[in-house]
Amino acid sequence: MNAYLVLANGMVFAGKSVGCPGTTVGEVVFATGMVGFEETLTDPSYYGQIITQTYPLIGNYGMNSEDKESGRVWAKGYIVREACTAPSNFRSETTLDEFLKQNNVIGIEGIDTRHLTRTLRESGVMNGAITTEFDPNADAEKLAALMAEIKPYAVTGAVAAVTCKQPSTFEPTAGLAEGEQPLNVALLDLGCKKNIVRCLCKRGCRVTVLPGTATAADLAVLHADGLMLSNGPGDPAENVQIIQNIREMLDTGIPAFGICLGHQLTALAAGARTTKLKYGHRGANQPATEFATGRTFITSQNHGYAVVGDTLPADVGAVSHVNANDKTCEGVAYTKWNCFTVQFHPEASGGPKDTEYLFDRFVERMKQAKGGL
């Protein structure tokens, strides 16, 4: 079945359908990871977006029921150069095409993803649509109607759409000495990936995942030892009430660790600004330099917005990491609050695990706050 990608600038790419037939509209972005395509598809941070994979062959090791980072696919569509039809891996349970069909995702393969990526790098991410329902080059009336949907599209209400509706608790899986009590971590679900929970549980933490609308009063009821602020999608500045809630939580002095959207919302709570990047950082090879050590780590990232580092009030904290490519803010060490945050994903999935040690740093802060227990 033929499929077409239509961009807001009028460009049309012709290819073949992969996944479900139909039409979908979203923000077209690109991700540079060579692996981790199942984790990418199920990452809530991609809510409202059509993902382009720059690596040419996707699905070569198949899909399985264990590598999902959430319970569903949040992306609006999927673009690949070639979707592998004969995956080779002992863990493979199904093909990419079957996985997309099972999750009602519309995709396209067979287009020049290098050309598309260059277009997005030069012009910036832009809205677009994938359709199998008509040929945009042959039906001007239907194309005009589709363009009328594409141009005004915006990703809004993202956190409300992806956050959990009810709290859930996960017990520690390791990291406790005999007789030792677990640390109680409240995890604010702003679009949380499952591996954040796993990374905490294997370090002796009992994790209670809370809806993104949780308040300081909810933390008090839990007697939480620490606050984890998760990744998530959308424009961080849109979340006015959540920003206020986070400010009130951090004012209690609770040890806190923020990732990605959690990092951005904390900076906004501190009085800084955020800005939309031209084409964002999405992939498993983003270099982040830590000022304290001078080391540069290769990190997994997925975001279209960044904290404007020089807008962070000096009496609140300081930028701790920067992106080695474009010098955007990649981390903040706070002095006003018992908190540190990073823009990248130390839980990886899929990507390098170079910065997973930050979870150990968070655990140590919680133990210190409890009196070194």
mmCIF file of C-alpha atoms in Angstrom:
data_model
loop_
_atom_site.group_PDB
_atom_site.id
_atom_site.type_symbol
_atom_site.label_atom_id
_atom_site.label_comp_id
_atom_site.label_asym_id
_atom_site.label_seq_id
_atom_site.Cartn_x
_atom_site.Cartn_y
_atom_site.Cartn_z
ATOM 1 C CA MET A 1 0.000 0.000 0.000
ATOM 2 C CA ASN A 2 1.307 3.448 -0.923
ATOM 3 C CA ALA A 3 1.872 5.995 1.818
ATOM 4 C CA TYR A 4 2.829 9.666 1.749
ATOM 5 C CA LEU A 5 4.498 12.070 4.161
ATOM 6 C CA VAL A 6 3.319 15.666 3.765
ATOM 7 C CA LEU A 7 5.225 18.464 5.507
ATOM 8 C CA ALA A 8 3.902 21.897 6.446
ATOM 9 C CA ASN A 9 6.336 23.487 3.971
ATOM 10 C CA GLY A 10 4.604 21.630 1.111
ATOM 11 C CA MET A 11 7.172 18.866 0.588
ATOM 12 C CA VAL A 12 5.738 15.424 -0.178
ATOM 13 C CA PHE A 13 7.634 12.123 0.266
ATOM 14 C CA ALA A 14 6.217 8.981 -1.355
ATOM 15 C CA GLY A 15 6.793 5.578 0.246
ATOM 16 C CA LYS A 16 5.053 2.420 1.413
ATOM 17 C CA SER A 17 2.759 1.868 4.358
ATOM 18 C CA VAL A 18 4.081 0.197 7.505
ATOM 19 C CA GLY A 19 1.757 -0.351 10.439
ATOM 20 C CA CYS A 20 -1.865 0.771 10.143
ATOM 21 C CA PRO A 21 -3.457 2.508 7.169
ATOM 22 C CA GLY A 22 -5.071 5.918 7.590
ATOM 23 C CA THR A 23 -4.025 9.520 8.180
ATOM 24 C CA THR A 24 -2.227 11.038 11.163
ATOM 25 C CA VAL A 25 -1.031 14.583 11.898
ATOM 26 C CA GLY A 26 1.797 15.513 14.283
ATOM 27 C CA GLU A 27 5.072 17.346 14.813
ATOM 28 C CA VAL A 28 7.767 15.671 12.691
ATOM 29 C CA VAL A 29 11.043 15.120 14.583
ATOM 30 C CA PHE A 30 14.110 12.934 14.100
ATOM 31 C CA ALA A 31 15.901 10.542 16.468
ATOM 32 C CA THR A 32 19.470 9.373 15.844
ATOM 33 C CA GLY A 33 19.584 6.138 17.859
ATOM 34 C CA MET A 34 20.759 2.994 16.085
ATOM 35 C CA VAL A 35 18.939 0.780 18.592
ATOM 36 C CA GLY A 36 16.207 1.226 21.176
ATOM 37 C CA PHE A 37 13.390 1.640 18.669
ATOM 38 C CA GLU A 38 10.857 -0.108 20.922
ATOM 39 C CA GLU A 39 11.861 2.099 23.859
ATOM 40 C CA THR A 40 11.570 5.140 21.584
ATOM 41 C CA LEU A 41 8.096 4.241 20.397
ATOM 42 C CA THR A 42 6.806 3.687 23.938
ATOM 43 C CA ASP A 43 8.466 6.766 25.475
ATOM 44 C CA PRO A 44 5.680 9.184 26.565
ATOM 45 C CA SER A 45 8.028 12.092 25.765
ATOM 46 C CA TYR A 46 7.138 11.549 22.078
ATOM 47 C CA TYR A 47 3.467 12.337 22.682
ATOM 48 C CA GLY A 48 2.046 14.236 19.709
ATOM 49 C CA GLN A 49 5.060 13.678 17.470
ATOM 50 C CA ILE A 50 5.825 11.744 14.295
ATOM 51 C CA ILE A 51 9.228 10.109 14.770
ATOM 52 C CA THR A 52 11.816 9.829 12.002
ATOM 53 C CA GLN A 53 14.563 7.271 12.634
ATOM 54 C CA THR A 54 17.809 8.384 10.986
ATOM 55 C CA TYR A 55 19.340 4.889 11.146
ATOM 56 C CA PRO A 56 18.330 3.183 7.875
ATOM 57 C CA LEU A 57 17.248 -0.280 9.114
ATOM 58 C CA ILE A 58 14.736 -0.437 11.967
ATOM 59 C CA GLY A 59 13.274 -3.570 13.527
ATOM 60 C CA ASN A 60 16.201 -5.894 12.772
ATOM 61 C CA TYR A 61 16.155 -7.449 16.265
ATOM 62 C CA GLY A 62 12.364 -7.413 16.505
ATOM 63 C CA MET A 63 9.954 -6.326 19.186
ATOM 64 C CA ASN A 64 9.146 -7.966 22.511
ATOM 65 C CA SER A 65 6.917 -7.482 25.546
ATOM 66 C CA GLU A 66 9.767 -6.647 27.968
ATOM 67 C CA ASP A 67 11.401 -3.538 26.477
ATOM 68 C CA LYS A 68 8.415 -1.202 26.540
ATOM 69 C CA GLU A 69 8.920 1.987 28.544
ATOM 70 C CA SER A 70 5.182 2.473 29.046
ATOM 71 C CA GLY A 71 1.955 0.611 28.377
ATOM 72 C CA ARG A 72 1.425 1.960 24.867
ATOM 73 C CA VAL A 73 2.870 3.859 21.914
ATOM 74 C CA TRP A 74 2.487 7.635 22.346
ATOM 75 C CA ALA A 75 3.927 8.783 19.009
ATOM 76 C CA LYS A 76 1.469 9.963 16.347
ATOM 77 C CA GLY A 77 3.378 8.235 13.556
ATOM 78 C CA TYR A 78 6.615 6.513 12.548
ATOM 79 C CA ILE A 79 9.007 7.084 9.626
ATOM 80 C CA VAL A 80 11.798 4.661 8.647
ATOM 81 C CA ARG A 81 13.977 4.050 5.617
ATOM 82 C CA GLU A 82 13.447 0.287 5.819
ATOM 83 C CA ALA A 83 11.311 -1.764 8.226
ATOM 84 C CA CYS A 84 12.911 -5.181 8.727
ATOM 85 C CA THR A 85 10.479 -8.013 7.967
ATOM 86 C CA ALA A 86 12.698 -10.880 9.199
ATOM 87 C CA PRO A 87 14.120 -9.913 12.619
ATOM 88 C CA SER A 88 16.891 -12.075 14.064
ATOM 89 C CA ASN A 89 17.093 -12.187 17.867
ATOM 90 C CA PHE A 90 16.211 -14.820 20.444
ATOM 91 C CA ARG A 91 14.043 -12.297 22.327
ATOM 92 C CA SER A 92 12.056 -11.223 19.278
ATOM 93 C CA GLU A 93 8.313 -11.842 19.487
ATOM 94 C CA THR A 94 7.023 -9.893 16.505
ATOM 95 C CA THR A 95 8.039 -7.605 13.649
ATOM 96 C CA LEU A 96 7.988 -3.821 13.649
ATOM 97 C CA ASP A 97 5.067 -3.798 11.195
ATOM 98 C CA GLU A 98 3.006 -6.129 13.399
ATOM 99 C CA PHE A 99 3.889 -4.125 16.518
ATOM 100 C CA LEU A 100 2.735 -0.885 14.891
ATOM 101 C CA LYS A 101 -0.507 -2.548 13.783
ATOM 102 C CA GLN A 102 -1.123 -3.900 17.301
ATOM 103 C CA ASN A 103 -0.729 -0.367 18.655
ATOM 104 C CA ASN A 104 -2.737 1.390 15.907
ATOM 105 C CA VAL A 105 0.257 3.403 14.698
ATOM 106 C CA ILE A 106 0.428 4.757 11.155
ATOM 107 C CA GLY A 107 3.876 4.599 9.582
ATOM 108 C CA ILE A 108 5.765 4.998 6.325
ATOM 109 C CA GLU A 109 8.907 3.343 4.959
ATOM 110 C CA GLY A 110 10.943 3.660 1.809
ATOM 111 C CA ILE A 111 11.475 7.418 1.822
ATOM 112 C CA ASP A 112 14.824 9.212 1.828
ATOM 113 C CA THR A 113 15.188 9.783 5.581
ATOM 114 C CA ARG A 114 18.542 11.534 5.047
ATOM 115 C CA HIS A 115 16.842 14.171 2.892
ATOM 116 C CA LEU A 116 14.057 14.517 5.445
ATOM 117 C CA THR A 117 16.523 14.856 8.343
ATOM 118 C CA ARG A 118 18.531 17.513 6.520
ATOM 119 C CA THR A 119 15.296 19.410 5.891
ATOM 120 C CA LEU A 120 14.391 19.306 9.593
ATOM 121 C CA ARG A 121 17.917 20.322 10.635
ATOM 122 C CA GLU A 122 17.931 23.306 8.274
ATOM 123 C CA SER A 123 14.331 24.450 8.707
ATOM 124 C CA GLY A 124 13.613 23.143 12.216
ATOM 125 C CA VAL A 125 11.060 20.588 13.288
ATOM 126 C CA MET A 126 7.752 21.161 11.566
ATOM 127 C CA ASN A 127 4.260 19.755 11.440
ATOM 128 C CA GLY A 128 3.363 17.054 8.980
ATOM 129 C CA ALA A 129 1.096 14.129 8.199
ATOM 130 C CA ILE A 130 1.342 10.541 7.035
ATOM 131 C CA THR A 131 -1.523 9.321 4.871
ATOM 132 C CA THR A 132 -2.390 6.162 2.948
ATOM 133 C CA GLU A 133 -5.804 7.487 1.920
ATOM 134 C CA PHE A 134 -4.902 9.534 -1.143
ATOM 135 C CA ASP A 135 -2.007 10.688 -3.328
ATOM 136 C CA PRO A 136 -1.240 14.311 -2.399
ATOM 137 C CA ASN A 137 0.383 14.829 -5.805
ATOM 138 C CA ALA A 138 -2.833 13.841 -7.595
ATOM 139 C CA ASP A 139 -5.616 15.319 -5.453
ATOM 140 C CA ALA A 140 -5.189 19.045 -4.791
ATOM 141 C CA GLU A 141 -8.515 19.361 -2.968
ATOM 142 C CA LYS A 142 -7.733 16.660 -0.401
ATOM 143 C CA LEU A 143 -4.190 18.004 -0.020
ATOM 144 C CA ALA A 144 -5.535 21.478 0.761
ATOM 145 C CA ALA A 145 -7.858 20.001 3.392
ATOM 146 C CA LEU A 146 -4.982 18.067 4.951
ATOM 147 C CA MET A 147 -2.718 21.134 4.966
ATOM 148 C CA ALA A 148 -5.460 22.984 6.835
ATOM 149 C CA GLU A 149 -5.058 20.369 9.612
ATOM 150 C CA ILE A 150 -1.261 20.276 9.483
ATOM 151 C CA LYS A 151 -0.416 23.975 9.785
ATOM 152 C CA PRO A 152 -2.263 24.831 13.028
ATOM 153 C CA TYR A 153 -1.369 21.582 14.804
ATOM 154 C CA ALA A 154 0.257 22.024 18.227
ATOM 155 C CA VAL A 155 1.224 19.602 20.995
ATOM 156 C CA THR A 156 -0.851 20.766 23.969
ATOM 157 C CA GLY A 157 -2.123 19.212 27.190
ATOM 158 C CA ALA A 158 0.711 16.701 26.941
ATOM 159 C CA VAL A 159 1.394 15.943 30.616
ATOM 160 C CA ALA A 160 -2.314 15.580 31.396
ATOM 161 C CA ALA A 161 -2.593 13.073 28.542
ATOM 162 C CA VAL A 162 0.322 10.829 29.550
ATOM 163 C CA THR A 163 0.402 10.918 33.360
ATOM 164 C CA CYS A 164 -1.018 8.074 35.431
ATOM 165 C CA LYS A 165 -4.507 8.489 36.851
ATOM 166 C CA GLN A 166 -3.946 6.696 40.158
ATOM 167 C CA PRO A 167 -0.877 6.163 42.384
ATOM 168 C CA SER A 168 0.950 2.827 42.264
ATOM 169 C CA THR A 169 3.758 1.465 44.436
ATOM 170 C CA PHE A 170 6.776 -0.653 43.466
ATOM 171 C CA GLU A 171 8.862 -2.483 46.056
ATOM 172 C CA PRO A 172 12.690 -2.616 46.074
ATOM 173 C CA THR A 173 14.254 -5.436 44.056
ATOM 174 C CA ALA A 174 17.806 -5.155 45.449
ATOM 175 C CA GLY A 175 20.175 -2.807 47.261
ATOM 176 C CA LEU A 176 19.074 -3.489 50.852
ATOM 177 C CA ALA A 177 21.119 -5.060 53.622
ATOM 178 C CA GLU A 178 19.401 -7.567 55.909
ATOM 179 C CA GLY A 179 16.947 -5.705 58.134
ATOM 180 C CA GLU A 180 17.426 -2.396 56.307
ATOM 181 C CA GLN A 181 14.279 -0.403 55.586
ATOM 182 C CA PRO A 182 13.722 0.934 52.053
ATOM 183 C CA LEU A 183 13.779 4.609 51.197
ATOM 184 C CA ASN A 184 10.378 5.928 50.187
ATOM 185 C CA VAL A 185 10.555 7.804 46.891
ATOM 186 C CA ALA A 186 7.634 9.775 45.470
ATOM 187 C CA LEU A 187 7.934 9.792 41.688
ATOM 188 C CA LEU A 188 5.981 12.548 39.963
ATOM 189 C CA ASP A 189 4.774 10.998 36.696
ATOM 190 C CA LEU A 190 5.089 13.666 34.028
ATOM 191 C CA GLY A 191 5.446 10.993 31.335
ATOM 192 C CA CYS A 192 7.656 8.552 33.215
ATOM 193 C CA LYS A 193 9.691 5.794 31.589
ATOM 194 C CA LYS A 194 9.583 2.454 33.397
ATOM 195 C CA ASN A 195 13.335 2.243 33.712
ATOM 196 C CA ILE A 196 13.378 5.186 36.126
ATOM 197 C CA VAL A 197 11.338 3.032 38.501
ATOM 198 C CA ARG A 198 13.628 0.038 37.905
ATOM 199 C CA CYS A 199 16.776 2.093 38.583
ATOM 200 C CA LEU A 200 15.372 3.255 41.924
ATOM 201 C CA CYS A 201 13.978 -0.134 42.989
ATOM 202 C CA LYS A 202 17.306 -1.883 42.437
ATOM 203 C CA ARG A 203 18.912 0.681 44.765
ATOM 204 C CA GLY A 204 16.713 -0.216 47.700
ATOM 205 C CA CYS A 205 13.894 2.265 47.120
ATOM 206 C CA ARG A 206 10.164 1.784 47.471
ATOM 207 C CA VAL A 207 8.733 3.908 44.658
ATOM 208 C CA THR A 208 5.253 5.404 44.686
ATOM 209 C CA VAL A 209 4.349 6.779 41.271
ATOM 210 C CA LEU A 210 2.042 9.783 41.604
ATOM 211 C CA PRO A 211 -0.024 11.634 38.992
ATOM 212 C CA GLY A 212 1.642 14.769 37.660
ATOM 213 C CA THR A 213 -0.897 16.894 39.543
ATOM 214 C CA ALA A 214 0.318 15.671 42.972
ATOM 215 C CA THR A 215 0.972 18.330 45.618
ATOM 216 C CA ALA A 216 3.183 18.899 48.644
ATOM 217 C CA ALA A 217 0.296 17.663 50.800
ATOM 218 C CA ASP A 218 0.374 14.342 48.926
ATOM 219 C CA LEU A 219 4.093 14.010 49.702
ATOM 220 C CA ALA A 220 3.441 14.658 53.381
ATOM 221 C CA VAL A 221 0.897 11.836 53.505
ATOM 222 C CA LEU A 222 3.457 9.451 51.981
ATOM 223 C CA HIS A 223 6.243 10.467 54.389
ATOM 224 C CA ALA A 224 8.471 10.474 51.309
ATOM 225 C CA ASP A 225 12.259 10.464 51.770
ATOM 226 C CA GLY A 226 12.856 11.814 48.269
ATOM 227 C CA LEU A 227 11.136 13.282 45.224
ATOM 228 C CA MET A 228 11.823 12.075 41.682
ATOM 229 C CA LEU A 229 10.646 14.333 38.830
ATOM 230 C CA SER A 230 10.311 12.328 35.627
ATOM 231 C CA ASN A 231 10.729 12.992 31.941
ATOM 232 C CA GLY A 232 7.716 13.937 29.845
ATOM 233 C CA PRO A 233 6.411 15.642 26.703
ATOM 234 C CA GLY A 234 5.338 19.074 25.550
ATOM 235 C CA ASP A 235 6.127 22.713 26.271
ATOM 236 C CA PRO A 236 7.285 22.899 29.914
ATOM 237 C CA ALA A 237 5.992 26.463 30.385
ATOM 238 C CA GLU A 238 2.447 25.247 29.714
ATOM 239 C CA ASN A 239 2.353 23.442 33.083
ATOM 240 C CA VAL A 240 1.713 26.467 35.314
ATOM 241 C CA GLN A 241 0.038 24.644 38.222
ATOM 242 C CA ILE A 242 2.550 21.780 38.204
ATOM 243 C CA ILE A 243 5.403 24.303 38.356
ATOM 244 C CA GLN A 244 3.805 25.893 41.406
ATOM 245 C CA ASN A 245 3.313 22.469 43.010
ATOM 246 C CA ILE A 246 6.967 21.568 42.430
ATOM 247 C CA ARG A 247 8.100 24.858 43.990
ATOM 248 C CA GLU A 248 6.049 24.086 47.105
ATOM 249 C CA MET A 249 7.407 20.520 47.259
ATOM 250 C CA LEU A 250 11.016 21.655 47.023
ATOM 251 C CA ASP A 251 10.462 24.372 49.620
ATOM 252 C CA THR A 252 9.899 21.574 52.169
ATOM 253 C CA GLY A 253 13.596 20.653 51.855
ATOM 254 C CA ILE A 254 12.965 17.170 50.485
ATOM 255 C CA PRO A 255 15.894 15.692 48.468
ATOM 256 C CA ALA A 256 14.923 15.770 44.798
ATOM 257 C CA PHE A 257 16.230 14.617 41.427
ATOM 258 C CA GLY A 258 14.761 15.770 38.116
ATOM 259 C CA ILE A 259 15.170 14.333 34.616
ATOM 260 C CA CYS A 260 14.313 15.959 31.272
ATOM 261 C CA LEU A 261 10.893 17.635 31.706
ATOM 262 C CA GLY A 262 11.409 17.396 35.473
ATOM 263 C CA HIS A 263 14.643 19.355 34.980
ATOM 264 C CA GLN A 264 12.872 22.023 32.930
ATOM 265 C CA LEU A 265 9.930 22.411 35.305
ATOM 266 C CA THR A 266 12.281 22.758 38.289
ATOM 267 C CA ALA A 267 14.182 25.524 36.500
ATOM 268 C CA LEU A 268 10.906 27.309 35.750
ATOM 269 C CA ALA A 269 9.929 26.938 39.414
ATOM 270 C CA ALA A 270 13.253 28.609 40.286
ATOM 271 C CA GLY A 271 12.574 31.596 38.027
ATOM 272 C CA ALA A 272 14.492 30.588 34.887
ATOM 273 C CA ARG A 273 13.151 30.493 31.322
ATOM 274 C CA THR A 274 12.913 27.711 28.757
ATOM 275 C CA THR A 275 13.107 27.944 24.981
ATOM 276 C CA LYS A 276 12.198 25.708 22.056
ATOM 277 C CA LEU A 277 15.210 24.320 20.196
ATOM 278 C CA LYS A 278 15.388 24.361 16.417
ATOM 279 C CA TYR A 279 15.319 20.581 16.097
ATOM 280 C CA GLY A 280 15.917 19.314 19.634
ATOM 281 C CA HIS A 281 18.139 16.563 20.976
ATOM 282 C CA ARG A 282 16.786 13.074 20.298
ATOM 283 C CA GLY A 283 19.068 10.075 20.261
ATOM 284 C CA ALA A 284 21.641 8.077 22.217
ATOM 285 C CA ASN A 285 24.815 9.997 21.389
ATOM 286 C CA GLN A 286 24.481 13.476 22.905
ATOM 287 C CA PRO A 287 27.665 14.687 24.698
ATOM 288 C CA ALA A 288 27.101 16.414 28.051
ATOM 289 C CA THR A 289 30.004 18.030 29.916
ATOM 290 C CA GLU A 290 29.969 18.210 33.725
ATOM 291 C CA PHE A 291 31.723 21.324 35.052
ATOM 292 C CA ALA A 292 32.661 19.837 38.442
ATOM 293 C CA THR A 293 34.760 17.031 36.939
ATOM 294 C CA GLY A 294 35.468 18.278 33.421
ATOM 295 C CA ARG A 295 34.214 14.944 32.098
ATOM 296 C CA THR A 296 32.038 14.621 29.032
ATOM 297 C CA PHE A 297 29.457 11.831 29.071
ATOM 298 C CA ILE A 298 27.653 10.340 26.091
ATOM 299 C CA THR A 299 23.978 10.504 26.972
ATOM 300 C CA SER A 300 20.533 9.467 25.811
ATOM 301 C CA GLN A 301 18.222 12.431 25.217
ATOM 302 C CA ASN A 302 14.766 13.239 23.938
ATOM 303 C CA HIS A 303 13.586 16.821 24.187
ATOM 304 C CA GLY A 304 12.625 19.796 22.055
ATOM 305 C CA TYR A 305 12.946 22.462 24.759
ATOM 306 C CA ALA A 306 15.887 23.577 26.882
ATOM 307 C CA VAL A 307 16.506 25.656 29.997
ATOM 308 C CA VAL A 308 18.118 29.024 29.216
ATOM 309 C CA GLY A 309 21.030 28.699 31.642
ATOM 310 C CA ASP A 310 21.851 32.373 32.068
ATOM 311 C CA THR A 311 18.279 33.125 33.223
ATOM 312 C CA LEU A 312 18.690 30.964 36.332
ATOM 313 C CA PRO A 313 18.872 33.280 39.382
ATOM 314 C CA ALA A 314 22.363 33.098 40.916
ATOM 315 C CA ASP A 315 21.010 32.782 44.446
ATOM 316 C CA VAL A 316 19.007 29.668 43.517
ATOM 317 C CA GLY A 317 21.611 27.475 41.822
ATOM 318 C CA ALA A 318 24.023 27.154 38.941
ATOM 319 C CA VAL A 319 24.314 25.283 35.644
ATOM 320 C CA SER A 320 26.203 22.022 36.278
ATOM 321 C CA HIS A 321 26.294 20.482 32.781
ATOM 322 C CA VAL A 322 26.235 21.806 29.214
ATOM 323 C CA ASN A 323 25.771 20.141 25.867
ATOM 324 C CA ALA A 324 29.216 19.855 24.262
ATOM 325 C CA ASN A 325 27.733 20.501 20.812
ATOM 326 C CA ASP A 326 25.544 23.571 21.228
ATOM 327 C CA LYS A 327 26.343 24.625 24.845
ATOM 328 C CA THR A 328 22.713 24.448 25.970
ATOM 329 C CA CYS A 329 21.998 23.752 29.639
ATOM 330 C CA GLU A 330 22.149 20.036 30.498
ATOM 331 C CA GLY A 331 21.979 20.183 34.287
ATOM 332 C CA VAL A 332 21.477 22.394 37.329
ATOM 333 C CA ALA A 333 22.830 22.079 40.884
ATOM 334 C CA TYR A 334 20.540 23.949 43.251
ATOM 335 C CA THR A 335 21.633 25.739 46.396
ATOM 336 C CA LYS A 336 18.220 27.015 47.464
ATOM 337 C CA TRP A 337 16.799 23.474 47.436
ATOM 338 C CA ASN A 338 18.211 20.003 48.159
ATOM 339 C CA CYS A 339 17.913 19.220 44.481
ATOM 340 C CA PHE A 340 19.827 18.520 41.277
ATOM 341 C CA THR A 341 18.472 18.005 37.789
ATOM 342 C CA VAL A 342 19.702 16.897 34.355
ATOM 343 C CA GLN A 343 18.321 17.306 30.866
ATOM 344 C CA PHE A 344 19.553 13.914 29.659
ATOM 345 C CA HIS A 345 18.292 10.425 30.588
ATOM 346 C CA PRO A 346 20.592 8.663 33.095
ATOM 347 C CA GLU A 347 18.245 5.654 33.032
ATOM 348 C CA ALA A 348 19.110 5.255 29.303
ATOM 349 C CA SER A 349 16.635 2.773 27.694
ATOM 350 C CA GLY A 350 17.759 2.692 25.026
ATOM 351 C CA GLY A 351 21.129 4.313 25.179
ATOM 352 C CA PRO A 352 24.393 4.446 27.116
ATOM 353 C CA LYS A 353 24.394 3.943 30.889
ATOM 354 C CA ASP A 354 27.344 6.296 31.534
ATOM 355 C CA THR A 355 25.368 8.566 33.872
ATOM 356 C CA GLU A 356 23.300 6.014 35.800
ATOM 357 C CA TYR A 357 25.516 6.835 38.795
ATOM 358 C CA LEU A 358 23.316 9.908 39.322
ATOM 359 C CA PHE A 359 20.713 7.622 40.881
ATOM 360 C CA ASP A 360 23.359 6.606 43.455
ATOM 361 C CA ARG A 361 23.944 10.296 44.155
ATOM 362 C CA PHE A 362 20.215 10.774 44.734
ATOM 363 C CA VAL A 363 20.085 7.788 47.109
ATOM 364 C CA GLU A 364 23.032 9.176 49.090
ATOM 365 C CA ARG A 365 21.264 12.520 49.444
ATOM 366 C CA MET A 366 18.177 10.804 50.808
ATOM 367 C CA LYS A 367 20.244 8.803 53.285
ATOM 368 C CA GLN A 368 22.052 11.933 54.455
ATOM 369 C CA ALA A 369 18.747 13.719 54.944
ATOM 370 C CA LYS A 370 17.568 10.802 57.111
ATOM 371 C CA GLY A 371 20.653 11.077 59.278
ATOM 372 C CA GLY A 372 23.006 8.804 57.362
ATOM 373 C CA LEU A 373 20.888 5.673 57.796
#
